[in-house]
C-alpha atoms as a PDB file:
ATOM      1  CA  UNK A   1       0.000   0.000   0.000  1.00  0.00           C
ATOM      2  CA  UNK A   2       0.963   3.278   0.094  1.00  0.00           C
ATOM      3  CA  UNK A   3       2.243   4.265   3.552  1.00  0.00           C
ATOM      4  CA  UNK A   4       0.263   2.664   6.172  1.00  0.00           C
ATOM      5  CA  UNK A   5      -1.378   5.619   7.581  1.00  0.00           C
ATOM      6  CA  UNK A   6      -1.517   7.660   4.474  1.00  0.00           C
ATOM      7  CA  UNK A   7      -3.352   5.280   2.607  1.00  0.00           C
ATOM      8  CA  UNK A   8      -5.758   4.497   5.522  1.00  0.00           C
ATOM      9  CA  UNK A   9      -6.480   8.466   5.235  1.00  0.00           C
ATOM     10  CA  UNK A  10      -6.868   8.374   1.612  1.00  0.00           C
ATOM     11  CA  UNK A  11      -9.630   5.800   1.343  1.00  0.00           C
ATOM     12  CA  UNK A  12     -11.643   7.199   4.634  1.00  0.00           C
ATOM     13  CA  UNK A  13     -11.313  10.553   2.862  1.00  0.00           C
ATOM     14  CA  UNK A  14     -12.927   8.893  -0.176  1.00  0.00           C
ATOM     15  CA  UNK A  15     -15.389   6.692   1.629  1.00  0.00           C
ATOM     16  CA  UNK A  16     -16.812   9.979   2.945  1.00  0.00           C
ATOM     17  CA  UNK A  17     -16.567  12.501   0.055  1.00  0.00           C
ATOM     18  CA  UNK A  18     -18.051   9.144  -2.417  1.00  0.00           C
ATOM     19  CA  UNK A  19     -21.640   9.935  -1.404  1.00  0.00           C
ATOM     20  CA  UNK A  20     -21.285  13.529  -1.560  1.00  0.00           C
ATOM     21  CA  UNK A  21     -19.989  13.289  -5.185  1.00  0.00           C
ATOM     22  CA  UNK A  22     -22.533  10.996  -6.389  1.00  0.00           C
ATOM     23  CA  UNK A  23     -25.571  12.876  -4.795  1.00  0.00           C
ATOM     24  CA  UNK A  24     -23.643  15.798  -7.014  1.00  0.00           C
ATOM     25  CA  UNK A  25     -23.641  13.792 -10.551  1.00  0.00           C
ATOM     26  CA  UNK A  26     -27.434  12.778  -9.691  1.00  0.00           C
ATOM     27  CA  UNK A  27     -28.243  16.401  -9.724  1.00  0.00           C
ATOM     28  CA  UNK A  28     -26.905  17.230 -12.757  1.00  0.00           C
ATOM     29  CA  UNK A  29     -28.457  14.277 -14.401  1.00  0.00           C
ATOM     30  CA  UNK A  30     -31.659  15.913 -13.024  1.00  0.00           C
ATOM     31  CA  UNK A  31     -30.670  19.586 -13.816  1.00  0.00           C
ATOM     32  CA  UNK A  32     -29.700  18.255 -17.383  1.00  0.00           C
ATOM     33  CA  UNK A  33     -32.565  16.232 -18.405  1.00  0.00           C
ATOM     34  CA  UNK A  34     -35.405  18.798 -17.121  1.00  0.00           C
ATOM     35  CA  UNK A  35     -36.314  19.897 -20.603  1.00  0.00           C
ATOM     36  CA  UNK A  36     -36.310  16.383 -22.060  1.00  0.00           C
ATOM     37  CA  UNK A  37     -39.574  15.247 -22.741  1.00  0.00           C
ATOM     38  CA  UNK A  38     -38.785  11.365 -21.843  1.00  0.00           C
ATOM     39  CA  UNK A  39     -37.058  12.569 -18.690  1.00  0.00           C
ATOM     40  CA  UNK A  40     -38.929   9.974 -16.045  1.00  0.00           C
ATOM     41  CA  UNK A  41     -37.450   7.233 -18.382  1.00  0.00           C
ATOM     42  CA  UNK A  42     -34.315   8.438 -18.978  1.00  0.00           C
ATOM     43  CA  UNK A  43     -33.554   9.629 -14.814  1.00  0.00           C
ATOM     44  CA  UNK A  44     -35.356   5.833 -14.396  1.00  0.00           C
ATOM     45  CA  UNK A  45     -32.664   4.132 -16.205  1.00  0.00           C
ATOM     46  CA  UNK A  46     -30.036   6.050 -14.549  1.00  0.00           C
ATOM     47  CA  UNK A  47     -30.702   5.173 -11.318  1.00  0.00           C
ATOM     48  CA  UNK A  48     -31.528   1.149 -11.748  1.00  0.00           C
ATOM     49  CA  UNK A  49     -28.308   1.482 -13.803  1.00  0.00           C
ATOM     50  CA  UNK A  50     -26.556   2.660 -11.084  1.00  0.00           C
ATOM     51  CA  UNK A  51     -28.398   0.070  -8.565  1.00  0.00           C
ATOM     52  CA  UNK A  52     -27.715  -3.158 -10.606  1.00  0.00           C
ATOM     53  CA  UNK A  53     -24.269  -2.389 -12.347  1.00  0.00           C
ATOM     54  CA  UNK A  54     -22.552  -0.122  -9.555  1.00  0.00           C
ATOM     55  CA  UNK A  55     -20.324   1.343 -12.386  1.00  0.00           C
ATOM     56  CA  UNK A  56     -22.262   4.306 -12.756  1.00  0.00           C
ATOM     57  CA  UNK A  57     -21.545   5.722  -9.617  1.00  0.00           C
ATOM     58  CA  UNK A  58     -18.463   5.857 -10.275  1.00  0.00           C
ATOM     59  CA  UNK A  59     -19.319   8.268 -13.371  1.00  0.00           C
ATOM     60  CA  UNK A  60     -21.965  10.210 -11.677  1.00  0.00           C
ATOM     61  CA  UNK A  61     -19.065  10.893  -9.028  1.00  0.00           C
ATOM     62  CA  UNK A  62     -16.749  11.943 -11.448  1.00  0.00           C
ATOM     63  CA  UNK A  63     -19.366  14.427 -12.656  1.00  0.00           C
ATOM     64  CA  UNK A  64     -19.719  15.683  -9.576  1.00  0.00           C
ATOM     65  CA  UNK A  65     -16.003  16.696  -8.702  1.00  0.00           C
ATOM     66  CA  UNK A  66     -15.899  18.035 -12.271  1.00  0.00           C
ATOM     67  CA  UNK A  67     -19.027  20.286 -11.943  1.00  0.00           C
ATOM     68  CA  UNK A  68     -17.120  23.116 -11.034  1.00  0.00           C
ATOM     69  CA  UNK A  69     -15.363  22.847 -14.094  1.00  0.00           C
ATOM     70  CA  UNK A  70     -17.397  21.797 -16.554  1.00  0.00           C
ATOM     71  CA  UNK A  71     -20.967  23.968 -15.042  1.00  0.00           C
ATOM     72  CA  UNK A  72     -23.604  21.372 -16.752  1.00  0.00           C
ATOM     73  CA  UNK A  73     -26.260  22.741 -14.510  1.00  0.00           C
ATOM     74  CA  UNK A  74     -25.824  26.441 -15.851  1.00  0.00           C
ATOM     75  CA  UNK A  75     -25.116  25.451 -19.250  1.00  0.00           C
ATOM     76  CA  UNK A  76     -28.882  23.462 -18.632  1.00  0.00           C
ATOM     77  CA  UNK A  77     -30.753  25.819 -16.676  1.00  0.00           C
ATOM     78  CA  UNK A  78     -33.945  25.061 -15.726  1.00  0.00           C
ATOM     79  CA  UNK A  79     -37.424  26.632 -16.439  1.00  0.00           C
ATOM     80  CA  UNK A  80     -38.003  30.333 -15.470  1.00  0.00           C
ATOM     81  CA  UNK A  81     -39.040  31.508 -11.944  1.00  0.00           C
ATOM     82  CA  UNK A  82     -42.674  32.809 -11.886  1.00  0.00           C
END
């Protein structure tokens, strides 16, 4: 491993900041499909993909520690305020 206590860090570090990132890439899955007129389906498939495969999550994660980057929700903003 890496150094004992340095790599214990690193994956409690992850373990903790995981959920946070994923909760992140769901919300811009949401923020991007809002317009999208098959977007029950489309958010439907994302999350049983993400249930039965696992793989996903590791996407929507990535998402979300790019979103600061790469702004998908204000490139996809949602409807106007009334």
């Amino acid at each position: 491993l890496l150094l004992g206590g340095l790599s214990l860090a690193a994956i409690i570090l992850l373990l903790v900041l995981l959920p946070a990132f994923v909760l992140a890439g769901l919300g811009i899955m949401h923020a991007v499909s809002r317009p999208w007129p098959l977007r029950p389906l489309f958010l439907t498939a994302v999350y049983l993909l993400a249930f039965f495969l696992g793989w996903p999550l590791v996407v929507l994660a990535l998402l979300g520690v790019f979103e600061p980057w790469i702004r998908l929700r204000q490139r996809f903003p949602g409807p106007p305020q009334a």
